[in-house]
mmCIF file of C-alpha atoms in Angstrom:
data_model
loop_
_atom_site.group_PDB
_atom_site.id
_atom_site.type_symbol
_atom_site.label_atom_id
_atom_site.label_comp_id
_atom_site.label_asym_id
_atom_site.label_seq_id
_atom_site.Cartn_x
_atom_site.Cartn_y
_atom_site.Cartn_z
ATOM 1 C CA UNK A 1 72.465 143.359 104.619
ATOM 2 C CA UNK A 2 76.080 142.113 103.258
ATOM 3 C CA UNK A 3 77.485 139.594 105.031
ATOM 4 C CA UNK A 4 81.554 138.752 104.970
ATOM 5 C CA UNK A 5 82.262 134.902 103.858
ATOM 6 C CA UNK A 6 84.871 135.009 106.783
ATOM 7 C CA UNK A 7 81.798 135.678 109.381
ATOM 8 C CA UNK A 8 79.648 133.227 107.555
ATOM 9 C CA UNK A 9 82.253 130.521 108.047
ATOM 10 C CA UNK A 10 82.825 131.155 111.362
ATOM 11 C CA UNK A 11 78.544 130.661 112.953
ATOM 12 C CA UNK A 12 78.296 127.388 110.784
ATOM 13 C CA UNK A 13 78.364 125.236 114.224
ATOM 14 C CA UNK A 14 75.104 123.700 115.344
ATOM 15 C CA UNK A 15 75.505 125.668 118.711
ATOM 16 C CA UNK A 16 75.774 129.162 117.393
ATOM 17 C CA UNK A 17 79.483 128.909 118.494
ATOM 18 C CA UNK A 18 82.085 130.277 115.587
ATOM 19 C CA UNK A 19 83.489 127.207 114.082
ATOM 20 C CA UNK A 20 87.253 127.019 114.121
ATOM 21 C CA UNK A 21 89.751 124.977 112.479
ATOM 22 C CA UNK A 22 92.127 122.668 115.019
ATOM 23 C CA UNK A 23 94.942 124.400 116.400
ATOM 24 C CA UNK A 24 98.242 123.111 114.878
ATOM 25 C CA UNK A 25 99.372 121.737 118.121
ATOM 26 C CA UNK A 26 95.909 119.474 117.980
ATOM 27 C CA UNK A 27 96.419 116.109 116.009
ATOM 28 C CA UNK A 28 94.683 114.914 112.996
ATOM 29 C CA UNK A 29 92.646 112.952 115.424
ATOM 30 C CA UNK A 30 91.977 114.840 118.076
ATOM 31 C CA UNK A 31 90.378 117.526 115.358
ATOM 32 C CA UNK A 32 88.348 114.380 113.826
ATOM 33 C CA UNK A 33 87.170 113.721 117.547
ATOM 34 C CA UNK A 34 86.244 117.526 117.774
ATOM 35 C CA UNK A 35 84.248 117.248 114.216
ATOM 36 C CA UNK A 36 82.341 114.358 114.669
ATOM 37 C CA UNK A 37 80.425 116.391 117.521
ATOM 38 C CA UNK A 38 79.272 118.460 114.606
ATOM 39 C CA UNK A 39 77.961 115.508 112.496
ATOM 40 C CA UNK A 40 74.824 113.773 112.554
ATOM 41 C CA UNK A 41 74.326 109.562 112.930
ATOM 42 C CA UNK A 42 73.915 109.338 108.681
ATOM 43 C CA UNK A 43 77.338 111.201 108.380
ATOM 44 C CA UNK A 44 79.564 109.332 111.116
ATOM 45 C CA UNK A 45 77.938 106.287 109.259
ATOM 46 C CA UNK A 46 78.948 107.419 105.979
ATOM 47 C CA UNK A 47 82.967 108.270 107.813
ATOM 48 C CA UNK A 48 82.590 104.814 109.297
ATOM 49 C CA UNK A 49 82.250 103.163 105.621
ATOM 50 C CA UNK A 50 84.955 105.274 104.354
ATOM 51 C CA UNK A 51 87.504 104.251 107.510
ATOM 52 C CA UNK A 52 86.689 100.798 107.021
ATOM 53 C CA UNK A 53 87.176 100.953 103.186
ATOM 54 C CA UNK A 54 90.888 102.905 103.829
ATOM 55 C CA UNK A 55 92.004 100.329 106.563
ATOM 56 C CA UNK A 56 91.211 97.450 104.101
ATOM 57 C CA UNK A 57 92.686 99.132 101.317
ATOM 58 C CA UNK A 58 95.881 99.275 103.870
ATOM 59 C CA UNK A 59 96.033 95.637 104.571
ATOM 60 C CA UNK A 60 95.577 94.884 100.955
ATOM 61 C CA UNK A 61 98.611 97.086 99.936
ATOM 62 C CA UNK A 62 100.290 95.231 102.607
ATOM 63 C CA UNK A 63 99.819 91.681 101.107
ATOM 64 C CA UNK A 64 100.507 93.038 97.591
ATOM 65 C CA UNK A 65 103.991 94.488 98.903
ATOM 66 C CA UNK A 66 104.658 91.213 100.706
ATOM 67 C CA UNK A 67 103.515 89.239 97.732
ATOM 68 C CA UNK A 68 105.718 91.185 95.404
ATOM 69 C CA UNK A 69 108.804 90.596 97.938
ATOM 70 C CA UNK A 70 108.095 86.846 97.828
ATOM 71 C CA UNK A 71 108.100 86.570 93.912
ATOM 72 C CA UNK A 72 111.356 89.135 93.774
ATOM 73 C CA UNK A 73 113.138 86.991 96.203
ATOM 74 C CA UNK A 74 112.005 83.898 94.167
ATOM 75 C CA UNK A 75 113.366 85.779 90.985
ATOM 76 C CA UNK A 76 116.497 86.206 92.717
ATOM 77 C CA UNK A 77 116.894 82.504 93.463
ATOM 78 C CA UNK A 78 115.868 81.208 90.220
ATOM 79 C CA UNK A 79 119.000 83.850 88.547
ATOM 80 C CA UNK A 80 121.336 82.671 91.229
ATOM 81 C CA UNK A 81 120.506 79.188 90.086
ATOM 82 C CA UNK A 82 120.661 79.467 86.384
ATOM 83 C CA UNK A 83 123.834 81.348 87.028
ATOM 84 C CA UNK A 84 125.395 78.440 88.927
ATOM 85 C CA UNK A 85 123.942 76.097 86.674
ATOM 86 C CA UNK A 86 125.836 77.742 83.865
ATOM 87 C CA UNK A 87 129.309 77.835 85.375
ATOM 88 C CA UNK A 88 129.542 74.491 86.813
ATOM 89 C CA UNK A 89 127.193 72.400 84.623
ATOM 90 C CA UNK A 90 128.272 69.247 86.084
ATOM 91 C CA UNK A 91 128.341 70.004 89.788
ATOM 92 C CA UNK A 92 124.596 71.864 89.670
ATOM 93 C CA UNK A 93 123.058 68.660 87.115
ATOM 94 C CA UNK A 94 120.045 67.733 88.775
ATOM 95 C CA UNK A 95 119.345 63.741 89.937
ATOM 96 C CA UNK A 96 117.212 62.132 87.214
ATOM 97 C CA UNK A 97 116.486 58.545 87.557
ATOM 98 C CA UNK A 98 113.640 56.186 87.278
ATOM 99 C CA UNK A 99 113.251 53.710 90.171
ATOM 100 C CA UNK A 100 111.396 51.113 91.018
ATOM 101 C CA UNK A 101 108.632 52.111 94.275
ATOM 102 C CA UNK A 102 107.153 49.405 96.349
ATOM 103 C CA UNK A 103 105.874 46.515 93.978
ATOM 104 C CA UNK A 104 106.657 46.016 90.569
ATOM 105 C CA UNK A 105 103.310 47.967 89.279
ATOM 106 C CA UNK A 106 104.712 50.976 90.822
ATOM 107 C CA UNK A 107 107.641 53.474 89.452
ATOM 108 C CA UNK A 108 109.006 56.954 90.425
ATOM 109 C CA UNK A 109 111.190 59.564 88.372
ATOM 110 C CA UNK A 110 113.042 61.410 90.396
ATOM 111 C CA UNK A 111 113.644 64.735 89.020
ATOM 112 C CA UNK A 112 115.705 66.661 91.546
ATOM 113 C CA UNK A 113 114.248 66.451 94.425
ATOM 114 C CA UNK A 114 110.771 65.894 92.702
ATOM 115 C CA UNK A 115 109.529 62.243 93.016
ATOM 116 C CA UNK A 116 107.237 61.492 90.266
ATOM 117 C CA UNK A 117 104.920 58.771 90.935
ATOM 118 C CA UNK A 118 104.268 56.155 87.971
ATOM 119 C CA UNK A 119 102.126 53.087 87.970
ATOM 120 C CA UNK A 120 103.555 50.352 85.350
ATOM 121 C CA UNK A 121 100.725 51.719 82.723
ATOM 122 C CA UNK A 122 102.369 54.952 82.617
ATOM 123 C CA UNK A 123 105.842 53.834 82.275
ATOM 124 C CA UNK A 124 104.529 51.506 79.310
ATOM 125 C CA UNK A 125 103.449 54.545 77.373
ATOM 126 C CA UNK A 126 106.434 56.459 78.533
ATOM 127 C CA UNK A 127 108.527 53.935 77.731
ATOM 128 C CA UNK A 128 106.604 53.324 73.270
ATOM 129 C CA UNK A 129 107.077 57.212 73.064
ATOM 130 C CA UNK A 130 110.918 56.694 73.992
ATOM 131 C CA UNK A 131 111.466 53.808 71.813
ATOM 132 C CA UNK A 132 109.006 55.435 68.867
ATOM 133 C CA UNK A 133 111.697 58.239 68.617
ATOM 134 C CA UNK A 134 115.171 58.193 67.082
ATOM 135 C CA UNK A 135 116.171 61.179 68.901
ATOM 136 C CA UNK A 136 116.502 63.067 72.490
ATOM 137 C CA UNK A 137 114.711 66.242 71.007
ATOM 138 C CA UNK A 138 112.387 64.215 69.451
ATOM 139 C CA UNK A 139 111.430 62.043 72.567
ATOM 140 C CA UNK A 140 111.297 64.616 75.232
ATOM 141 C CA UNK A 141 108.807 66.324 72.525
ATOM 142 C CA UNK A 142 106.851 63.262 73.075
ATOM 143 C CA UNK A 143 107.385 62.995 76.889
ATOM 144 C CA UNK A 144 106.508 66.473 77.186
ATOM 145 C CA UNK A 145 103.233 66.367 74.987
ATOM 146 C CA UNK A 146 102.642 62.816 77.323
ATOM 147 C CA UNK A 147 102.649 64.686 80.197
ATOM 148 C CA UNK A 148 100.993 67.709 79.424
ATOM 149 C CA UNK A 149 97.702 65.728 77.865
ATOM 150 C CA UNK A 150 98.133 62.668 81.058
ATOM 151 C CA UNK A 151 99.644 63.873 84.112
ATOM 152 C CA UNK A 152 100.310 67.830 83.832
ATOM 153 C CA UNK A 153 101.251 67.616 87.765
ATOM 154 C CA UNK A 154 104.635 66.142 86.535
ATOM 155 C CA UNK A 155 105.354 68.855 84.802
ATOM 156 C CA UNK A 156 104.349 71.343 87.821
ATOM 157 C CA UNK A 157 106.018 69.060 90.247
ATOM 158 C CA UNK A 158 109.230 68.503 88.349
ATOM 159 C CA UNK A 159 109.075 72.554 87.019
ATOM 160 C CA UNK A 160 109.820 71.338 83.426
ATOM 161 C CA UNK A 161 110.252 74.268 81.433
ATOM 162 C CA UNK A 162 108.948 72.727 78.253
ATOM 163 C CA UNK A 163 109.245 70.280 75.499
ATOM 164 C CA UNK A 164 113.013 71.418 75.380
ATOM 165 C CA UNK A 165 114.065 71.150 78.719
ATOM 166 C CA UNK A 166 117.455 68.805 79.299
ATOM 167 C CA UNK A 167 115.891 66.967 81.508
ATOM 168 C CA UNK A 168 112.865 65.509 79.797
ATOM 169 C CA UNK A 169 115.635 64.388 77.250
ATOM 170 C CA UNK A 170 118.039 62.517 79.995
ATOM 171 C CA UNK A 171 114.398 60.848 80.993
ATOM 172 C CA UNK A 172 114.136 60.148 77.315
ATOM 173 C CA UNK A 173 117.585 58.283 77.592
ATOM 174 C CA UNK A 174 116.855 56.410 80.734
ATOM 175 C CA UNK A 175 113.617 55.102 79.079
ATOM 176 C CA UNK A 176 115.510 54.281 75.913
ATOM 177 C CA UNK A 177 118.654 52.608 77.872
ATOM 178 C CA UNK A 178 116.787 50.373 80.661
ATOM 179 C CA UNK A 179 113.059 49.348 79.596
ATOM 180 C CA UNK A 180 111.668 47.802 76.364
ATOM 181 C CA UNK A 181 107.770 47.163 75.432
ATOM 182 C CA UNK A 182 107.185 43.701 75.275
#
């Protein structure tokens, strides 16, 4: 007895009923709804994991995407900036000062709008690195090394690029300018 494929296909429903593939005017989910009377428990189980693992895949995608928009945009800001900073030097120079916060053990350095909170300790050391070096470069390398072994928030806080960023050295000349050790 020879059997077609084509006839084969068509009595694989449990019912005896020729199986036939969704009409075109049926949506992808109406023909799901009209297969899953054809599946058993273990197999709507097994579509249930895979839905599940395709809707978290979807929300994952869409915190990557919105994840990659918020460092673009960030990118963009940060060029705008250095762009700005490099035509108008003077008008985009960040505040940098060191001021005196509450009582006389306490200190901040305002970098920017970063407030970088000192007790008098930490201002002492800042201070012997400043007066220990005969130079800007060579102080802010000090600062910077200070920092990053001591109190590595500054640097996160203030964004200092590293040991040669402009500002660490105008901090250098603050320290060198207004304090002594003593």
């Amino acid at each position: 007895m020879i059997f077609s494929a084509k006839r084969d296909i068509l009595k694989l429903s449990n019912q005896g009923e020729p199986f036939m593939p969704a009409k075109k005017k049926d949506s992808p989910k109406d023909e799901l709804l009209t297969l899953l009377k054809e599946l058993d428990n273990e197999e709507i189980t097994w579509l249930v994991t895979q839905a599940r693992t395709m809707i978290y895949n979807h929300k994952v995608t869409e915190v990557n995407k919105a994840a990659r928009s918020l460092v673009e945009a960030k990118n963009r800001t940060v060029k705008a900036q250095k762009k700005t900073k490099g035509s108008s030097k003077k008008a985009s120079a960040p505040k940098i000062d060191i001021e005196q916060a509450g009582n006389s053990n306490n200190f901040n350095i305002i970098v920017g709008t970063a407030r970088l909170f000192l007790n008098l300790t930490e201002l002492k050391s800042l201070v012997k690195i400043a007066n220990a070096n005969k130079s800007a470069k060579t102080g802010a390398n000090g600062l910077y090394r200070w920092m990053t072994r001591e109190r590595h928030d500054m640097i996160n806080d203030a964004n200092l690029t590293g040991p040669g960023d402009p500002r660490l050295a105008a901090i250098y000349n603050i320290l060198k300018d207004r304090y002594t050790t003593g």
